[in-house]
Short mmCIF file of C-alpha atoms and ligand atoms in Angstrom, two decimals:
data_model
loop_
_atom_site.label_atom_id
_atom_site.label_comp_id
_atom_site.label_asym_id
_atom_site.label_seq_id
_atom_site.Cartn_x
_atom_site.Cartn_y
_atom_site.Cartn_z
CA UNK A 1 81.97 103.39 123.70
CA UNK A 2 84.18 103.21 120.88
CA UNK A 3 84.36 99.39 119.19
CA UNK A 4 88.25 97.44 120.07
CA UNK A 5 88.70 94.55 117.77
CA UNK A 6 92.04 93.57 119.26
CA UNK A 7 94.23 90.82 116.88
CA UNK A 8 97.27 89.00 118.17
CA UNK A 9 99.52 86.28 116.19
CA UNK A 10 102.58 85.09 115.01
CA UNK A 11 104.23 86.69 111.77
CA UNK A 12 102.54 85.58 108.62
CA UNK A 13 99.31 84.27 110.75
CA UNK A 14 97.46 86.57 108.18
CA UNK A 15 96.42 89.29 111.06
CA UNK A 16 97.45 92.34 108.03
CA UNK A 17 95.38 91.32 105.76
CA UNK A 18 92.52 90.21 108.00
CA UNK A 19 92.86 93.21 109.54
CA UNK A 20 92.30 95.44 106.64
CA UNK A 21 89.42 93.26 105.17
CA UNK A 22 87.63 93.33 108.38
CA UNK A 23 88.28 97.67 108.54
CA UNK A 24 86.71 97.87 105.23
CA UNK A 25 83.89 95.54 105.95
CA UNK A 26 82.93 97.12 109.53
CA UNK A 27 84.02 100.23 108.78
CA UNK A 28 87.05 100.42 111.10
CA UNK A 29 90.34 102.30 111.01
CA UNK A 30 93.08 99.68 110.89
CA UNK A 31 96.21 100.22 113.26
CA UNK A 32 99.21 97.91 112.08
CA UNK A 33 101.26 97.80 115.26
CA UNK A 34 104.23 96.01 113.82
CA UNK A 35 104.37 99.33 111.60
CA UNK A 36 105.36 101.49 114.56
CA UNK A 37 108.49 98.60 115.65
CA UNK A 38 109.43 98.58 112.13
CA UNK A 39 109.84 102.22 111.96
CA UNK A 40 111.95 102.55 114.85
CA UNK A 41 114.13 99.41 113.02
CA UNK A 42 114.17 101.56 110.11
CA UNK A 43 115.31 104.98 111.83
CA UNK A 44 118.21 103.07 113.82
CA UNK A 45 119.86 101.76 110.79
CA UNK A 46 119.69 104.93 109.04
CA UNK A 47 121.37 106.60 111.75
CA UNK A 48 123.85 103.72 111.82
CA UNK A 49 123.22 103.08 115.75
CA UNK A 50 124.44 99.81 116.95
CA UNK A 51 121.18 96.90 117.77
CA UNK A 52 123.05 96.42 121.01
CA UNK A 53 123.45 100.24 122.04
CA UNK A 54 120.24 100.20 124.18
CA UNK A 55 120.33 104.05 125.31
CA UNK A 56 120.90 105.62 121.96
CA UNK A 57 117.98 102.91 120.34
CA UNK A 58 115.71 104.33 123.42
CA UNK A 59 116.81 107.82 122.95
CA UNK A 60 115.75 107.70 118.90
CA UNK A 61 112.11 106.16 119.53
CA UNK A 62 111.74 108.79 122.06
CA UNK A 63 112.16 111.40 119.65
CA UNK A 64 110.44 109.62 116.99
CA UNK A 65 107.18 110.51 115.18
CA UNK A 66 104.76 108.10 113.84
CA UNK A 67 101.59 108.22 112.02
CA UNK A 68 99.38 105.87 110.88
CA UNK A 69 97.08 107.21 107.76
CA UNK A 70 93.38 105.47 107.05
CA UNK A 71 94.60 104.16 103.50
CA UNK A 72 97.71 101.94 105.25
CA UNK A 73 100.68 105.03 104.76
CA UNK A 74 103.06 105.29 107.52
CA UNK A 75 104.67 107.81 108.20
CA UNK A 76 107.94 108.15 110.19
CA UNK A 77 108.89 111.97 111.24
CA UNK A 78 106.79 113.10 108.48
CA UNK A 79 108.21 111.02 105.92
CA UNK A 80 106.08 108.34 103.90
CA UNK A 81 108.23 104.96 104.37
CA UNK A 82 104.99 102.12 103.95
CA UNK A 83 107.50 100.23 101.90
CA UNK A 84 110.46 100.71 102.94
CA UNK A 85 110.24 99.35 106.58
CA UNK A 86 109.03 96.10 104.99
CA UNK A 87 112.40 95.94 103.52
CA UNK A 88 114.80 92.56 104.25
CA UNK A 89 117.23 94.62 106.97
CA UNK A 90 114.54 96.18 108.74
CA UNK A 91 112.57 92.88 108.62
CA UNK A 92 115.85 90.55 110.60
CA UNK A 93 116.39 93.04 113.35
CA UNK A 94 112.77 94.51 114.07
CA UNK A 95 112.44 92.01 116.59
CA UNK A 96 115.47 92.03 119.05
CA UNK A 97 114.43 96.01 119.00
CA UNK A 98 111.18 95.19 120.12
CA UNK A 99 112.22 92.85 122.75
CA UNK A 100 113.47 96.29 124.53
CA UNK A 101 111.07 97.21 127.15
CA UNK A 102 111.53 101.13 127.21
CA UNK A 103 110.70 101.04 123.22
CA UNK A 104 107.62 98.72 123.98
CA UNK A 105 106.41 101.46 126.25
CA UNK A 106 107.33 104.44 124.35
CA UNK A 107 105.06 102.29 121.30
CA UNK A 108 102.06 101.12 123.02
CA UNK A 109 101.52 104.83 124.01
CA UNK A 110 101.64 105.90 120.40
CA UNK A 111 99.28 103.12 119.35
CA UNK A 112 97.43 103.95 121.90
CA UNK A 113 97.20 107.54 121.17
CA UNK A 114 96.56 106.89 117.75
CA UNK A 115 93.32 104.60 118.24
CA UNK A 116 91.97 106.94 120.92
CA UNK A 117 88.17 107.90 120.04
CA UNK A 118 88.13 105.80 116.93
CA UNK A 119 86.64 102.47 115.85
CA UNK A 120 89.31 100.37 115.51
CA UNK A 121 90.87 97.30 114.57
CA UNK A 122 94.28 96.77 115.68
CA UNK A 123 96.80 94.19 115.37
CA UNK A 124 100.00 92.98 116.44
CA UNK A 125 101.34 90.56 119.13
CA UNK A 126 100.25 92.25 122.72
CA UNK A 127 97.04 93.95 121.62
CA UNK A 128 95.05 91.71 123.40
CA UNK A 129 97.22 91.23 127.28
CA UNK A 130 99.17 94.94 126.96
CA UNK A 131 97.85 97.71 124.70
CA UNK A 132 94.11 97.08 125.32
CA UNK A 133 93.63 94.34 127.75
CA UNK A 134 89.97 95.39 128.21
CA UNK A 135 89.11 94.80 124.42
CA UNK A 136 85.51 93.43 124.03
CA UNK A 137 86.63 91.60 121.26
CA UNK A 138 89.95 89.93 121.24
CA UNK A 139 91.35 87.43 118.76
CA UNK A 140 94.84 84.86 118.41
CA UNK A 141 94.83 84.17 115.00
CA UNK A 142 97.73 80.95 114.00
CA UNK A 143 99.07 78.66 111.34
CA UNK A 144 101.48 75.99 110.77
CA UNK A 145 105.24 77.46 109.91
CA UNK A 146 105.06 76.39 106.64
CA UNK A 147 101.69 77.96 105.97
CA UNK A 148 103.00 81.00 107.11
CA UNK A 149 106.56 80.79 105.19
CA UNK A 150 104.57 80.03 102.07
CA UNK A 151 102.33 83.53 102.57
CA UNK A 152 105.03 85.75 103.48
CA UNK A 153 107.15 84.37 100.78
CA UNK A 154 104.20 84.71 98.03
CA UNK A 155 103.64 88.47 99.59
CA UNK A 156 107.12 89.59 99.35
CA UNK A 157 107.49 88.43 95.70
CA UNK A 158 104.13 90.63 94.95
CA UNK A 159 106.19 93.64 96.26
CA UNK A 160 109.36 93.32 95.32
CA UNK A 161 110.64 92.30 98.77
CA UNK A 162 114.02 89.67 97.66
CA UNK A 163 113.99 86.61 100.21
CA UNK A 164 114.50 83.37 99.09
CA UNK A 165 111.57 81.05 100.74
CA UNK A 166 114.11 79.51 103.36
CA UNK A 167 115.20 82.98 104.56
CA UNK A 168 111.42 83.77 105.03
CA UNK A 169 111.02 80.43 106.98
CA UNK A 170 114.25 80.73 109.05
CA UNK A 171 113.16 84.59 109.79
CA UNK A 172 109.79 83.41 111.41
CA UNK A 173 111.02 80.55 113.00
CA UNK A 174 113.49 82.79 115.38
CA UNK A 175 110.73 85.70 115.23
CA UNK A 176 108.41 83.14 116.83
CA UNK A 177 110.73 82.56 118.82
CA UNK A 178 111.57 85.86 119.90
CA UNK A 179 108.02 86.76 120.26
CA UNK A 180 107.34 84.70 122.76
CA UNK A 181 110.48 84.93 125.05
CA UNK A 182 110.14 88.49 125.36
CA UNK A 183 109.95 89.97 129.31
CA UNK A 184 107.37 92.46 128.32
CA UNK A 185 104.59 91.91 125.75
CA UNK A 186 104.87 88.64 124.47
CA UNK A 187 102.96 86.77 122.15
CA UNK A 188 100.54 84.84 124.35
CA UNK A 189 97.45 82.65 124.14
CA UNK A 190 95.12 83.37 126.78
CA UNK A 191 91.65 81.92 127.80
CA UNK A 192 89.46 85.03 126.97
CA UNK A 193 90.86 85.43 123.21
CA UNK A 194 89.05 83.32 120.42
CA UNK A 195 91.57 80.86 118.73
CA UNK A 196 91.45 80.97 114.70
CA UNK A 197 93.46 78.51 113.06
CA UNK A 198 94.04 80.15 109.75
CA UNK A 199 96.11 77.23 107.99
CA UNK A 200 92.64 76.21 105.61
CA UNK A 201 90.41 79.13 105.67
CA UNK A 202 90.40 81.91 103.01
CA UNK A 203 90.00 85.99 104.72
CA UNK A 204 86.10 85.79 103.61
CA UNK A 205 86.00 82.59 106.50
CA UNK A 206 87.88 84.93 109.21
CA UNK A 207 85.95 87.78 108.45
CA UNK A 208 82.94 85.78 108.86
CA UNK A 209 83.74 84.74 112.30
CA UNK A 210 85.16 87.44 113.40
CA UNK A 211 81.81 89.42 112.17
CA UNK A 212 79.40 86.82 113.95
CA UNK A 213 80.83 86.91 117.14
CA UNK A 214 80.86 90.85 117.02
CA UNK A 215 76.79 90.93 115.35
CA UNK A 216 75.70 87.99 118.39
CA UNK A 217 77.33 90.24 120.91
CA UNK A 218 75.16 93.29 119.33
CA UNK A 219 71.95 91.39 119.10
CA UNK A 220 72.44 90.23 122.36
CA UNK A 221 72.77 93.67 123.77
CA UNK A 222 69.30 94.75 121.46
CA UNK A 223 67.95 91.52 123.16
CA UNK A 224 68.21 93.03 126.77
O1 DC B 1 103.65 92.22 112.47
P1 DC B 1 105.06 92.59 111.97
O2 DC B 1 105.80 91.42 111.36
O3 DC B 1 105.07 93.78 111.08
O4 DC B 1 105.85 92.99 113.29
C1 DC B 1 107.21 93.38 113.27
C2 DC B 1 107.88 93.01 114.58
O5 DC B 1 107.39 93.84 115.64
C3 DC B 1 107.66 91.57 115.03
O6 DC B 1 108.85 90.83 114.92
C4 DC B 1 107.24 91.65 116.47
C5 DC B 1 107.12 93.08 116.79
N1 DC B 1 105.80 93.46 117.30
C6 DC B 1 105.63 93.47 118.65
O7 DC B 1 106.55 93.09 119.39
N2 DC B 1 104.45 93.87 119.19
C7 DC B 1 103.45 94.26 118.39
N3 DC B 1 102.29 94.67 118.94
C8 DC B 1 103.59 94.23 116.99
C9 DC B 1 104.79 93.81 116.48
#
């Protein structure tokens, strides 16, 4: 059976680069869910369609095409656009896009698709309750607001991305928000995840956890 390391959280809760530590360390392909939302955002305002015209927004990530490469390119019908979907207008409306249930579906079959007979880790904000329920390993990762702010702020700089710090706050506070009020696949804790608090711990703590609980669960089958 192929290993699920399932990762849900907030935005800036530190599940990307957690995520791609943990795929080098284990040797796991890394599926960035948000990618596929953000490249739907992206296609919609190239083709100038309205946020609020549902059918033509359903209609485009129907016909879309989405790949996710091992070294972190996406691609978006064919077309390498890593960066560019992690630009400031795709960033304030990829989430009222992914509050519409017909995308969500049209997604999770993608990511689905694309983790099928792999090792994977994947992460995003209904990995764990949606896109693989049955994970053997499921995680919520977290973090105060202003941890977050402060990471997603320091990130953007690093690339180039031009938000002043209270945009990036203000832009996950309604996110969160958003997140969590959606009808289908919303951000939520449940009993059978493992809660990580990232506020004080560096990626070398996370991956540790993360790697214990998935080495006990291996000894423990050897032990049987
Ligand atoms: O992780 P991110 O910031 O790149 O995600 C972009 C948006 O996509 C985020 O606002 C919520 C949404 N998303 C989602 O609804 N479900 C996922 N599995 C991943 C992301």
């Amino acid at each position: 059976m192929n290993i699920i390391v399932a990762i849900d959280g907030p935005a800036g809760s530190g599940k990307g680069t957690l995520a791609k530590a943990l795929s080098q360390k284990l040797n796991l392909v890394n599926i960035d869910t948000g990618a596929t939302y953000r490249c739907v955002a992206l296609k919609i305002l190239r083709e100038k369609v309205d946020i609020n015209e549902k059918e033509k927004i359903i209609d485009l990530a129907k016909n879309i095409s989405i790949n996710l490469l091992t070294d972190g390119t996406v691609l978006m019908d064919g077309e390498d656009v890593t960066k560019e979907i992690r630009s400031k207008e795709v960033t304030s409306i990829v989430s009222p896009i992914s509050s519409i249930v017909e995308v969500r579906e049209i997604l999770v079959n993608i990511q689905r698709k694309i983790a099928e007979g792999k090792d994977v880790v994947m992460e995003g904000r209904d990995i764990t309750t949606v896109v693989f329920p049955n994970a053997p390993y499921k995680f919520y990762l977290d973090a105060s607001i202003e941890a977050r702010a402060k990471r997603r702020y320091k990130e953007n700089q690093e690339k180039g991305i031009d938000m002043t710090y209270e945009e990036v706050y203000e832009n996950i506070k309604a996110r969160d928000y958003n997140d969590m009020h959606k009808e289908v696949g919303s951000l939520t804790r449940t009993d059978d995840q493992i809660y990580i608090d990232t506020t004080n711990l560096t990626v070398e703590d996370e991956v540790a956890i993360i790697e214990k609980v998935i080495k006990g669960d291996r000894n423990e089958e050897n032990d049987r």
